[in-house]
Amino acid sequence: MNCDLVPIFAYSKKWVFKENYQPTTVYQGMPVNIELTHRRQAIDYIYKLQEILSKYGQLIPNVNVLISAVYLQRFYYVHSFYSVDAKQLAAASLFLACKTNDPCVPIGKLARAYWELNFPNTPGLPTSKLDDVTQIIVELEKALLLTLGFDIHVDLPHPVVLKMFMELSWTNVKDLKRLSYQFATDVICQTDLILRYTKEEIAVACIFSISSWMNFKIPVNEWWKQFVPMLEEDVLIVFSTHNDKRALFNQTHSLLGGCYVSSEVIADDEKTSESNSDTDDLTSSAQAPPLSPSDGGFVSASSDDDDGIVVKKPRL
Protein backbone atom coordinates (compact mmCIF):
# COMPACT_ATOMS: atom_id res chain seq x y z
CA MET A 1 0.00 0.00 0.00
CA ASN A 2 1.62 3.23 -1.18
CA CYS A 3 1.47 5.95 1.44
CA ASP A 4 4.10 8.27 -0.04
CA LEU A 5 1.66 11.18 0.15
CA VAL A 6 0.94 10.73 3.83
CA PRO A 7 3.38 13.40 5.19
CA ILE A 8 0.83 16.13 4.44
CA PHE A 9 1.63 17.64 7.83
CA ALA A 10 4.65 19.28 6.20
CA TYR A 11 2.05 21.73 4.87
CA SER A 12 -0.36 21.95 7.79
CA LYS A 13 -0.64 20.19 11.12
CA LYS A 14 -4.17 21.47 11.60
CA TRP A 15 -5.54 20.44 8.19
CA VAL A 16 -6.08 24.05 7.13
CA PHE A 17 -4.52 24.74 3.75
CA LYS A 18 -3.87 27.89 1.79
CA GLU A 19 -5.44 28.39 -1.62
CA ASN A 20 -2.22 27.58 -3.48
CA TYR A 21 -2.42 23.97 -2.22
CA GLN A 22 -4.83 21.88 -4.23
CA PRO A 23 -6.14 18.32 -3.72
CA THR A 24 -4.24 15.51 -5.41
CA THR A 25 -6.99 14.81 -7.94
CA VAL A 26 -6.86 18.44 -9.10
CA TYR A 27 -3.10 18.18 -9.54
CA GLN A 28 -3.80 15.13 -11.71
CA GLY A 29 -5.84 17.27 -14.07
CA MET A 30 -9.42 17.10 -12.81
CA PRO A 31 -11.17 20.52 -12.86
CA VAL A 32 -11.78 21.97 -9.41
CA ASN A 33 -15.56 22.08 -9.81
CA ILE A 34 -15.69 18.44 -10.91
CA GLU A 35 -13.48 17.38 -8.01
CA LEU A 36 -15.82 19.21 -5.64
CA THR A 37 -18.77 17.38 -7.18
CA HIS A 38 -17.07 14.08 -6.38
CA ARG A 39 -16.58 15.25 -2.79
CA ARG A 40 -20.26 16.08 -2.43
CA GLN A 41 -21.26 12.76 -3.93
CA ALA A 42 -18.90 10.87 -1.62
CA ILE A 43 -20.35 12.58 1.45
CA ASP A 44 -23.83 11.80 0.17
CA TYR A 45 -22.81 8.12 0.26
CA ILE A 46 -22.15 8.52 4.00
CA TYR A 47 -25.66 9.85 4.52
CA LYS A 48 -27.07 6.97 2.50
CA LEU A 49 -25.15 4.50 4.64
CA GLN A 50 -26.62 6.18 7.72
CA GLU A 51 -30.09 5.74 6.25
CA ILE A 52 -29.52 2.09 5.35
CA LEU A 53 -28.07 1.31 8.78
CA SER A 54 -31.14 2.80 10.43
CA LYS A 55 -33.22 0.14 8.66
CA TYR A 56 -31.03 -2.46 10.34
CA GLY A 57 -31.71 -0.89 13.74
CA GLN A 58 -28.30 0.82 13.91
CA LEU A 59 -28.84 4.54 14.52
CA ILE A 60 -25.89 6.76 13.65
CA PRO A 61 -25.78 10.23 15.27
CA ASN A 62 -25.49 13.12 12.83
CA VAL A 63 -22.30 14.26 14.54
CA ASN A 64 -20.68 10.95 13.55
CA VAL A 65 -21.71 11.55 9.95
CA LEU A 66 -20.11 14.99 10.02
CA ILE A 67 -16.92 13.64 11.58
CA SER A 68 -16.71 10.96 8.90
CA ALA A 69 -17.33 13.62 6.24
CA VAL A 70 -14.33 15.57 7.52
CA TYR A 71 -12.22 12.40 7.49
CA LEU A 72 -13.25 11.82 3.89
CA GLN A 73 -12.48 15.42 2.93
CA ARG A 74 -9.00 15.14 4.41
CA PHE A 75 -8.31 11.77 2.82
CA TYR A 76 -9.16 13.00 -0.66
CA TYR A 77 -6.92 16.00 -0.20
CA VAL A 78 -4.01 13.57 -0.10
CA HIS A 79 -5.25 10.69 -2.25
CA SER A 80 -6.96 10.63 -5.62
CA PHE A 81 -10.55 9.91 -6.53
CA TYR A 82 -9.05 7.94 -9.41
CA SER A 83 -7.48 5.38 -7.09
CA VAL A 84 -9.90 5.01 -4.16
CA ASP A 85 -13.58 4.20 -4.57
CA ALA A 86 -15.77 6.81 -2.88
CA LYS A 87 -18.36 4.31 -1.63
CA GLN A 88 -15.67 2.17 -0.05
CA LEU A 89 -14.07 5.17 1.62
CA ALA A 90 -17.46 6.43 2.82
CA ALA A 91 -17.93 3.13 4.65
CA ALA A 92 -14.41 3.21 6.10
CA SER A 93 -14.79 6.83 7.22
CA LEU A 94 -18.07 6.10 8.96
CA PHE A 95 -16.57 3.01 10.57
CA LEU A 96 -13.70 5.06 12.02
CA ALA A 97 -15.92 7.96 13.08
CA CYS A 98 -18.17 5.61 15.03
CA LYS A 99 -15.11 4.30 16.85
CA THR A 100 -14.00 7.76 17.89
CA ASN A 101 -17.51 8.84 18.88
CA ASP A 102 -19.96 6.24 20.20
CA PRO A 103 -21.88 4.22 19.26
CA CYS A 104 -19.63 1.80 17.39
CA VAL A 105 -21.01 0.17 14.26
CA PRO A 106 -20.68 -3.63 13.99
CA ILE A 107 -18.59 -4.39 10.94
CA GLY A 108 -21.14 -6.95 9.78
CA LYS A 109 -23.97 -4.41 9.66
CA LEU A 110 -21.77 -1.87 7.93
CA ALA A 111 -20.71 -4.47 5.36
CA ARG A 112 -24.38 -5.21 4.63
CA ALA A 113 -25.13 -1.50 4.32
CA TYR A 114 -22.20 -1.00 1.96
CA TRP A 115 -23.37 -3.91 -0.16
CA GLU A 116 -26.88 -2.48 -0.40
CA LEU A 117 -25.45 0.91 -1.34
CA ASN A 118 -23.16 -0.54 -4.00
CA PHE A 119 -25.48 -3.25 -5.34
CA PRO A 120 -29.05 -2.09 -4.63
CA ASN A 121 -30.62 -4.59 -7.02
CA THR A 122 -29.13 -7.68 -5.39
CA PRO A 123 -31.02 -9.67 -2.73
CA GLY A 124 -28.42 -9.03 -0.03
CA LEU A 125 -24.83 -9.60 0.96
CA PRO A 126 -23.90 -13.22 0.17
CA THR A 127 -22.10 -15.03 2.95
CA SER A 128 -19.32 -15.83 0.50
CA LYS A 129 -18.65 -12.10 0.03
CA LEU A 130 -18.77 -11.04 3.69
CA ASP A 131 -15.05 -11.50 4.31
CA ASP A 132 -14.13 -9.60 1.14
CA VAL A 133 -16.33 -6.63 2.01
CA THR A 134 -15.20 -6.42 5.62
CA GLN A 135 -11.57 -6.62 4.50
CA ILE A 136 -12.11 -3.68 2.15
CA ILE A 137 -13.53 -1.56 4.97
CA VAL A 138 -10.83 -2.53 7.46
CA GLU A 139 -7.98 -2.00 4.98
CA LEU A 140 -9.27 1.42 3.99
CA GLU A 141 -9.74 2.32 7.64
CA LYS A 142 -6.03 1.60 8.15
CA ALA A 143 -5.13 3.73 5.13
CA LEU A 144 -7.38 6.49 6.46
CA LEU A 145 -5.67 6.41 9.85
CA LEU A 146 -2.25 6.59 8.20
CA THR A 147 -3.32 9.50 6.04
CA LEU A 148 -4.67 11.34 9.07
CA GLY A 149 -1.45 10.64 10.91
CA PHE A 150 -3.65 9.10 13.61
CA ASP A 151 -5.00 12.59 14.28
CA ILE A 152 -8.64 11.58 14.60
CA HIS A 153 -9.84 14.65 16.51
CA VAL A 154 -12.21 16.86 14.52
CA ASP A 155 -13.21 20.39 15.52
CA LEU A 156 -16.65 20.99 14.06
CA PRO A 157 -17.84 24.61 13.69
CA HIS A 158 -21.31 23.86 15.12
CA PRO A 159 -20.37 24.09 18.83
CA VAL A 160 -18.49 27.31 18.04
CA VAL A 161 -21.62 28.80 16.47
CA LEU A 162 -23.62 28.06 19.62
CA LYS A 163 -20.85 29.34 21.88
CA MET A 164 -20.66 32.59 19.92
CA PHE A 165 -24.38 33.19 20.34
CA MET A 166 -24.08 32.58 24.07
CA GLU A 167 -21.25 35.09 24.41
CA LEU A 168 -22.86 37.69 22.15
CA SER A 169 -26.10 37.74 24.19
CA TRP A 170 -28.21 38.97 21.30
CA THR A 171 -32.00 38.89 21.64
CA ASN A 172 -34.59 37.40 19.26
CA VAL A 173 -32.04 35.23 17.50
CA LYS A 174 -33.77 31.83 17.57
CA ASP A 175 -34.08 31.56 13.77
CA LEU A 176 -30.68 33.15 13.18
CA LYS A 177 -29.05 30.64 15.50
CA ARG A 178 -30.86 27.67 13.94
CA LEU A 179 -30.05 28.61 10.34
CA SER A 180 -26.43 29.46 11.14
CA TYR A 181 -26.07 26.07 12.79
CA GLN A 182 -27.56 24.33 9.75
CA PHE A 183 -25.39 26.36 7.40
CA ALA A 184 -22.30 24.99 9.14
CA THR A 185 -23.38 21.53 8.01
CA ASP A 186 -23.65 22.77 4.43
CA VAL A 187 -20.13 24.15 4.61
CA ILE A 188 -18.79 20.72 5.56
CA CYS A 189 -20.89 18.69 3.14
CA GLN A 190 -21.09 20.97 0.10
CA THR A 191 -17.66 22.61 0.01
CA ASP A 192 -14.04 21.91 0.89
CA LEU A 193 -13.86 24.98 3.13
CA ILE A 194 -13.38 22.82 6.21
CA LEU A 195 -9.87 22.33 4.75
CA ARG A 196 -9.37 26.04 4.10
CA TYR A 197 -10.50 27.84 7.25
CA THR A 198 -10.56 27.35 11.00
CA LYS A 199 -13.72 26.42 12.86
CA GLU A 200 -13.92 29.97 14.26
CA GLU A 201 -13.69 31.57 10.82
CA ILE A 202 -16.36 29.26 9.45
CA ALA A 203 -18.65 29.93 12.42
CA VAL A 204 -18.30 33.70 11.98
CA ALA A 205 -18.99 33.46 8.26
CA CYS A 206 -22.08 31.31 8.86
CA ILE A 207 -23.54 33.81 11.33
CA PHE A 208 -22.62 36.78 9.16
CA SER A 209 -24.07 35.35 5.95
CA ILE A 210 -27.32 34.19 7.57
CA SER A 211 -27.79 37.51 9.39
CA SER A 212 -27.29 39.34 6.08
CA TRP A 213 -29.84 37.12 4.37
CA MET A 214 -32.37 37.65 7.19
CA ASN A 215 -31.67 41.40 7.34
CA PHE A 216 -30.93 40.95 11.01
CA LYS A 217 -29.57 44.17 12.50
CA ILE A 218 -26.55 43.25 14.57
CA PRO A 219 -26.23 45.67 17.48
CA VAL A 220 -22.43 45.62 17.65
CA ASN A 221 -20.04 46.64 14.88
CA GLU A 222 -17.33 44.14 14.02
CA TRP A 223 -18.70 41.72 16.59
CA TRP A 224 -16.55 38.94 15.14
CA LYS A 225 -13.33 40.63 16.31
CA GLN A 226 -13.68 39.12 19.77
CA PHE A 227 -13.55 35.67 18.18
CA VAL A 228 -11.28 36.17 15.15
CA PRO A 229 -9.32 39.40 15.75
CA MET A 230 -7.49 39.36 12.41
CA LEU A 231 -10.63 39.01 10.31
CA GLU A 232 -11.36 42.31 8.55
CA GLU A 233 -14.78 43.62 7.64
CA ASP A 234 -14.02 43.87 3.94
CA VAL A 235 -13.76 40.09 3.88
CA LEU A 236 -17.41 39.84 4.92
CA ILE A 237 -19.03 43.06 3.67
CA VAL A 238 -19.97 41.52 0.31
CA PHE A 239 -22.78 39.63 2.05
CA SER A 240 -24.50 42.67 3.54
CA THR A 241 -24.50 44.58 0.23
CA HIS A 242 -26.07 41.81 -1.85
CA ASN A 243 -29.83 42.05 -2.38
CA ASP A 244 -30.55 38.56 -3.75
CA LYS A 245 -31.02 36.19 -0.81
CA ARG A 246 -30.29 33.05 -2.81
CA ALA A 247 -27.35 34.54 -4.68
CA LEU A 248 -26.02 35.57 -1.29
CA PHE A 249 -25.21 31.93 -0.68
CA ASN A 250 -24.22 31.20 -4.26
CA GLN A 251 -21.75 34.07 -4.51
CA THR A 252 -19.84 33.75 -1.26
CA HIS A 253 -16.53 34.69 -2.80
CA SER A 254 -14.67 35.95 0.23
CA LEU A 255 -14.35 33.92 3.40
CA LEU A 256 -16.79 31.29 2.12
CA GLY A 257 -15.85 31.12 -1.52
CA GLY A 258 -18.83 29.45 -3.17
CA CYS A 259 -20.91 27.90 -0.39
CA TYR A 260 -24.32 26.46 -1.12
CA VAL A 261 -27.07 26.52 1.46
CA SER A 262 -29.13 23.34 1.58
CA SER A 263 -32.61 23.45 0.10
CA GLU A 264 -34.30 22.61 3.39
CA VAL A 265 -32.75 25.65 5.08
CA ILE A 266 -34.24 28.14 2.65
CA ALA A 267 -37.44 26.17 2.14
CA ASP A 268 -38.00 26.26 5.89
CA ASP A 269 -38.20 30.05 5.71
CA GLU A 270 -39.86 30.51 2.33
CA LYS A 271 -42.68 28.07 1.62
CA THR A 272 -43.64 29.14 -1.88
CA SER A 273 -43.24 26.73 -4.75
CA GLU A 274 -41.20 29.30 -6.63
CA SER A 275 -38.62 29.54 -3.90
CA ASN A 276 -38.45 25.76 -3.66
CA SER A 277 -37.74 25.43 -7.36
CA ASP A 278 -35.09 28.13 -7.18
CA THR A 279 -33.27 26.50 -4.31
CA ASP A 280 -33.43 23.15 -6.04
CA ASP A 281 -31.62 24.71 -8.99
CA LEU A 282 -29.13 26.28 -6.63
CA THR A 283 -28.27 23.30 -4.50
CA SER A 284 -28.77 20.25 -6.67
CA SER A 285 -25.52 18.33 -6.91
CA ALA A 286 -24.80 17.26 -10.44
CA GLN A 287 -23.76 13.67 -10.82
CA ALA A 288 -20.01 13.41 -10.92
CA PRO A 289 -18.60 12.13 -14.21
CA PRO A 290 -17.88 8.41 -13.99
CA LEU A 291 -14.37 7.32 -13.11
CA SER A 292 -13.05 4.26 -14.85
CA PRO A 293 -9.97 2.05 -14.40
CA SER A 294 -8.48 3.65 -17.48
CA ASP A 295 -8.63 7.00 -15.68
CA GLY A 296 -5.93 5.92 -13.27
CA GLY A 297 -6.67 2.69 -11.49
CA PHE A 298 -10.05 3.49 -10.01
CA VAL A 299 -11.13 0.48 -7.98
CA SER A 300 -14.67 -0.80 -7.81
CA ALA A 301 -16.54 -4.05 -7.98
CA SER A 302 -16.85 -5.75 -11.35
CA SER A 303 -18.90 -8.58 -12.77
CA ASP A 304 -16.75 -11.54 -13.63
CA ASP A 305 -17.61 -14.04 -10.88
CA ASP A 306 -20.04 -16.94 -10.91
CA ASP A 307 -22.80 -14.90 -9.30
CA GLY A 308 -22.04 -11.86 -11.42
CA ILE A 309 -20.27 -9.85 -8.74
CA VAL A 310 -16.69 -9.82 -7.52
CA VAL A 311 -15.32 -7.50 -4.87
CA LYS A 312 -11.83 -6.23 -5.55
CA LYS A 313 -9.47 -4.88 -2.94
CA PRO A 314 -8.64 -1.17 -3.01
CA ARG A 315 -5.33 -0.04 -4.45
CA LEU A 316 -3.74 2.99 -2.82
Coordinates of C-alpha atoms in Angstrom, one line a residue:
M1 CA 0.0 0.0 0.0
N2 CA 1.6 3.2 -1.2
C3 CA 1.5 6.0 1.4
D4 CA 4.1 8.3 0.0
L5 CA 1.7 11.2 0.1
V6 CA 0.9 10.7 3.8
P7 CA 3.4 13.4 5.2
I8 CA 0.8 16.1 4.4
F9 CA 1.6 17.6 7.8
A10 CA 4.6 19.3 6.2
Y11 CA 2.0 21.7 4.9
S12 CA -0.4 22.0 7.8
K13 CA -0.6 20.2 11.1
K14 CA -4.2 21.5 11.6
W15 CA -5.5 20.4 8.2
V16 CA -6.1 24.0 7.1
F17 CA -4.5 24.7 3.8
K18 CA -3.9 27.9 1.8
E19 CA -5.4 28.4 -1.6
N20 CA -2.2 27.6 -3.5
Y21 CA -2.4 24.0 -2.2
Q22 CA -4.8 21.9 -4.2
P23 CA -6.1 18.3 -3.7
T24 CA -4.2 15.5 -5.4
T25 CA -7.0 14.8 -7.9
V26 CA -6.9 18.4 -9.1
Y27 CA -3.1 18.2 -9.5
Q28 CA -3.8 15.1 -11.7
G29 CA -5.8 17.3 -14.1
M30 CA -9.4 17.1 -12.8
P31 CA -11.2 20.5 -12.9
V32 CA -11.8 22.0 -9.4
N33 CA -15.6 22.1 -9.8
I34 CA -15.7 18.4 -10.9
E35 CA -13.5 17.4 -8.0
L36 CA -15.8 19.2 -5.6
T37 CA -18.8 17.4 -7.2
H38 CA -17.1 14.1 -6.4
R39 CA -16.6 15.2 -2.8
R40 CA -20.3 16.1 -2.4
Q41 CA -21.3 12.8 -3.9
A42 CA -18.9 10.9 -1.6
I43 CA -20.4 12.6 1.5
D44 CA -23.8 11.8 0.2
Y45 CA -22.8 8.1 0.3
I46 CA -22.1 8.5 4.0
Y47 CA -25.7 9.9 4.5
K48 CA -27.1 7.0 2.5
L49 CA -25.1 4.5 4.6
Q50 CA -26.6 6.2 7.7
E51 CA -30.1 5.7 6.3
I52 CA -29.5 2.1 5.3
L53 CA -28.1 1.3 8.8
S54 CA -31.1 2.8 10.4
K55 CA -33.2 0.1 8.7
Y56 CA -31.0 -2.5 10.3
G57 CA -31.7 -0.9 13.7
Q58 CA -28.3 0.8 13.9
L59 CA -28.8 4.5 14.5
I60 CA -25.9 6.8 13.6
P61 CA -25.8 10.2 15.3
N62 CA -25.5 13.1 12.8
V63 CA -22.3 14.3 14.5
N64 CA -20.7 11.0 13.6
V65 CA -21.7 11.5 10.0
L66 CA -20.1 15.0 10.0
I67 CA -16.9 13.6 11.6
S68 CA -16.7 11.0 8.9
A69 CA -17.3 13.6 6.2
V70 CA -14.3 15.6 7.5
Y71 CA -12.2 12.4 7.5
L72 CA -13.3 11.8 3.9
Q73 CA -12.5 15.4 2.9
R74 CA -9.0 15.1 4.4
F75 CA -8.3 11.8 2.8
Y76 CA -9.2 13.0 -0.7
Y77 CA -6.9 16.0 -0.2
V78 CA -4.0 13.6 -0.1
H79 CA -5.2 10.7 -2.3
S80 CA -7.0 10.6 -5.6
F81 CA -10.5 9.9 -6.5
Y82 CA -9.1 7.9 -9.4
S83 CA -7.5 5.4 -7.1
V84 CA -9.9 5.0 -4.2
D85 CA -13.6 4.2 -4.6
A86 CA -15.8 6.8 -2.9
K87 CA -18.4 4.3 -1.6
Q88 CA -15.7 2.2 0.0
L89 CA -14.1 5.2 1.6
A90 CA -17.5 6.4 2.8
A91 CA -17.9 3.1 4.6
A92 CA -14.4 3.2 6.1
S93 CA -14.8 6.8 7.2
L94 CA -18.1 6.1 9.0
F95 CA -16.6 3.0 10.6
L96 CA -13.7 5.1 12.0
A97 CA -15.9 8.0 13.1
C98 CA -18.2 5.6 15.0
K99 CA -15.1 4.3 16.9
T100 CA -14.0 7.8 17.9
N101 CA -17.5 8.8 18.9
D102 CA -20.0 6.2 20.2
P103 CA -21.9 4.2 19.3
C104 CA -19.6 1.8 17.4
V105 CA -21.0 0.2 14.3
P106 CA -20.7 -3.6 14.0
I107 CA -18.6 -4.4 10.9
G108 CA -21.1 -7.0 9.8
K109 CA -24.0 -4.4 9.7
L110 CA -21.8 -1.9 7.9
A111 CA -20.7 -4.5 5.4
R112 CA -24.4 -5.2 4.6
A113 CA -25.1 -1.5 4.3
Y114 CA -22.2 -1.0 2.0
W115 CA -23.4 -3.9 -0.2
E116 CA -26.9 -2.5 -0.4
L117 CA -25.4 0.9 -1.3
N118 CA -23.2 -0.5 -4.0
F119 CA -25.5 -3.3 -5.3
P120 CA -29.1 -2.1 -4.6
N121 CA -30.6 -4.6 -7.0
T122 CA -29.1 -7.7 -5.4
P123 CA -31.0 -9.7 -2.7
G124 CA -28.4 -9.0 0.0
L125 CA -24.8 -9.6 1.0
P126 CA -23.9 -13.2 0.2
T127 CA -22.1 -15.0 3.0
S128 CA -19.3 -15.8 0.5
K129 CA -18.6 -12.1 0.0
L130 CA -18.8 -11.0 3.7
D131 CA -15.0 -11.5 4.3
D132 CA -14.1 -9.6 1.1
V133 CA -16.3 -6.6 2.0
T134 CA -15.2 -6.4 5.6
Q135 CA -11.6 -6.6 4.5
I136 CA -12.1 -3.7 2.1
I137 CA -13.5 -1.6 5.0
V138 CA -10.8 -2.5 7.5
E139 CA -8.0 -2.0 5.0
L140 CA -9.3 1.4 4.0
E141 CA -9.7 2.3 7.6
K142 CA -6.0 1.6 8.1
A143 CA -5.1 3.7 5.1
L144 CA -7.4 6.5 6.5
L145 CA -5.7 6.4 9.8
L146 CA -2.2 6.6 8.2
T147 CA -3.3 9.5 6.0
L148 CA -4.7 11.3 9.1
G149 CA -1.5 10.6 10.9
F150 CA -3.6 9.1 13.6
D151 CA -5.0 12.6 14.3
I152 CA -8.6 11.6 14.6
H153 CA -9.8 14.7 16.5
V154 CA -12.2 16.9 14.5
D155 CA -13.2 20.4 15.5
L156 CA -16.6 21.0 14.1
P157 CA -17.8 24.6 13.7
H158 CA -21.3 23.9 15.1
P159 CA -20.4 24.1 18.8
V160 CA -18.5 27.3 18.0
V161 CA -21.6 28.8 16.5
L162 CA -23.6 28.1 19.6
K163 CA -20.9 29.3 21.9
M164 CA -20.7 32.6 19.9
F165 CA -24.4 33.2 20.3
M166 CA -24.1 32.6 24.1
E167 CA -21.3 35.1 24.4
L168 CA -22.9 37.7 22.1
S169 CA -26.1 37.7 24.2
W170 CA -28.2 39.0 21.3
T171 CA -32.0 38.9 21.6
N172 CA -34.6 37.4 19.3
V173 CA -32.0 35.2 17.5
K174 CA -33.8 31.8 17.6
D175 CA -34.1 31.6 13.8
L176 CA -30.7 33.1 13.2
K177 CA -29.1 30.6 15.5
R178 CA -30.9 27.7 13.9
L179 CA -30.0 28.6 10.3
S180 CA -26.4 29.5 11.1
Y181 CA -26.1 26.1 12.8
Q182 CA -27.6 24.3 9.7
F183 CA -25.4 26.4 7.4
A184 CA -22.3 25.0 9.1
T185 CA -23.4 21.5 8.0
D186 CA -23.7 22.8 4.4
V187 CA -20.1 24.1 4.6
I188 CA -18.8 20.7 5.6
C189 CA -20.9 18.7 3.1
Q190 CA -21.1 21.0 0.1
T191 CA -17.7 22.6 0.0
D192 CA -14.0 21.9 0.9
L193 CA -13.9 25.0 3.1
I194 CA -13.4 22.8 6.2
L195 CA -9.9 22.3 4.8
R196 CA -9.4 26.0 4.1
Y197 CA -10.5 27.8 7.2
T198 CA -10.6 27.3 11.0
K199 CA -13.7 26.4 12.9
E200 CA -13.9 30.0 14.3
E201 CA -13.7 31.6 10.8
I202 CA -16.4 29.3 9.4
A203 CA -18.7 29.9 12.4
V204 CA -18.3 33.7 12.0
A205 CA -19.0 33.5 8.3
C206 CA -22.1 31.3 8.9
I207 CA -23.5 33.8 11.3
F208 CA -22.6 36.8 9.2
S209 CA -24.1 35.4 6.0
I210 CA -27.3 34.2 7.6
S211 CA -27.8 37.5 9.4
S212 CA -27.3 39.3 6.1
W213 CA -29.8 37.1 4.4
M214 CA -32.4 37.6 7.2
N215 CA -31.7 41.4 7.3
F216 CA -30.9 41.0 11.0
K217 CA -29.6 44.2 12.5
I218 CA -26.5 43.2 14.6
P219 CA -26.2 45.7 17.5
V220 CA -22.4 45.6 17.7
N221 CA -20.0 46.6 14.9
E222 CA -17.3 44.1 14.0
W223 CA -18.7 41.7 16.6
W224 CA -16.6 38.9 15.1
K225 CA -13.3 40.6 16.3
Q226 CA -13.7 39.1 19.8
F227 CA -13.6 35.7 18.2
V228 CA -11.3 36.2 15.1
P229 CA -9.3 39.4 15.7
M230 CA -7.5 39.4 12.4
L231 CA -10.6 39.0 10.3
E232 CA -11.4 42.3 8.5
E233 CA -14.8 43.6 7.6
D234 CA -14.0 43.9 3.9
V235 CA -13.8 40.1 3.9
L236 CA -17.4 39.8 4.9
I237 CA -19.0 43.1 3.7
V238 CA -20.0 41.5 0.3
F239 CA -22.8 39.6 2.0
S240 CA -24.5 42.7 3.5
T241 CA -24.5 44.6 0.2
H242 CA -26.1 41.8 -1.8
N243 CA -29.8 42.1 -2.4
D244 CA -30.5 38.6 -3.7
K245 CA -31.0 36.2 -0.8
R246 CA -30.3 33.1 -2.8
A247 CA -27.4 34.5 -4.7
L248 CA -26.0 35.6 -1.3
F249 CA -25.2 31.9 -0.7
N250 CA -24.2 31.2 -4.3
Q251 CA -21.8 34.1 -4.5
T252 CA -19.8 33.8 -1.3
H253 CA -16.5 34.7 -2.8
S254 CA -14.7 36.0 0.2
L255 CA -14.4 33.9 3.4
L256 CA -16.8 31.3 2.1
G257 CA -15.9 31.1 -1.5
G258 CA -18.8 29.5 -3.2
C259 CA -20.9 27.9 -0.4
Y260 CA -24.3 26.5 -1.1
V261 CA -27.1 26.5 1.5
S262 CA -29.1 23.3 1.6
S263 CA -32.6 23.5 0.1
E264 CA -34.3 22.6 3.4
V265 CA -32.8 25.6 5.1
I266 CA -34.2 28.1 2.6
A267 CA -37.4 26.2 2.1
D268 CA -38.0 26.3 5.9
D269 CA -38.2 30.0 5.7
E270 CA -39.9 30.5 2.3
K271 CA -42.7 28.1 1.6
T272 CA -43.6 29.1 -1.9
S273 CA -43.2 26.7 -4.7
E274 CA -41.2 29.3 -6.6
S275 CA -38.6 29.5 -3.9
N276 CA -38.5 25.8 -3.7
S277 CA -37.7 25.4 -7.4
D278 CA -35.1 28.1 -7.2
T279 CA -33.3 26.5 -4.3
D280 CA -33.4 23.1 -6.0
D281 CA -31.6 24.7 -9.0
L282 CA -29.1 26.3 -6.6
T283 CA -28.3 23.3 -4.5
S284 CA -28.8 20.2 -6.7
S285 CA -25.5 18.3 -6.9
A286 CA -24.8 17.3 -10.4
Q287 CA -23.8 13.7 -10.8
A288 CA -20.0 13.4 -10.9
P289 CA -18.6 12.1 -14.2
P290 CA -17.9 8.4 -14.0
L291 CA -14.4 7.3 -13.1
S292 CA -13.1 4.3 -14.9
P293 CA -10.0 2.1 -14.4
S294 CA -8.5 3.7 -17.5
D295 CA -8.6 7.0 -15.7
G296 CA -5.9 5.9 -13.3
G297 CA -6.7 2.7 -11.5
F298 CA -10.0 3.5 -10.0
V299 CA -11.1 0.5 -8.0
S300 CA -14.7 -0.8 -7.8
A301 CA -16.5 -4.1 -8.0
S302 CA -16.9 -5.7 -11.3
S303 CA -18.9 -8.6 -12.8
D304 CA -16.7 -11.5 -13.6
D305 CA -17.6 -14.0 -10.9
D306 CA -20.0 -16.9 -10.9
D307 CA -22.8 -14.9 -9.3
G308 CA -22.0 -11.9 -11.4
I309 CA -20.3 -9.9 -8.7
V310 CA -16.7 -9.8 -7.5
V311 CA -15.3 -7.5 -4.9
K312 CA -11.8 -6.2 -5.6
K313 CA -9.5 -4.9 -2.9
P314 CA -8.6 -1.2 -3.0
R315 CA -5.3 0.0 -4.5
L316 CA -3.7 3.0 -2.8

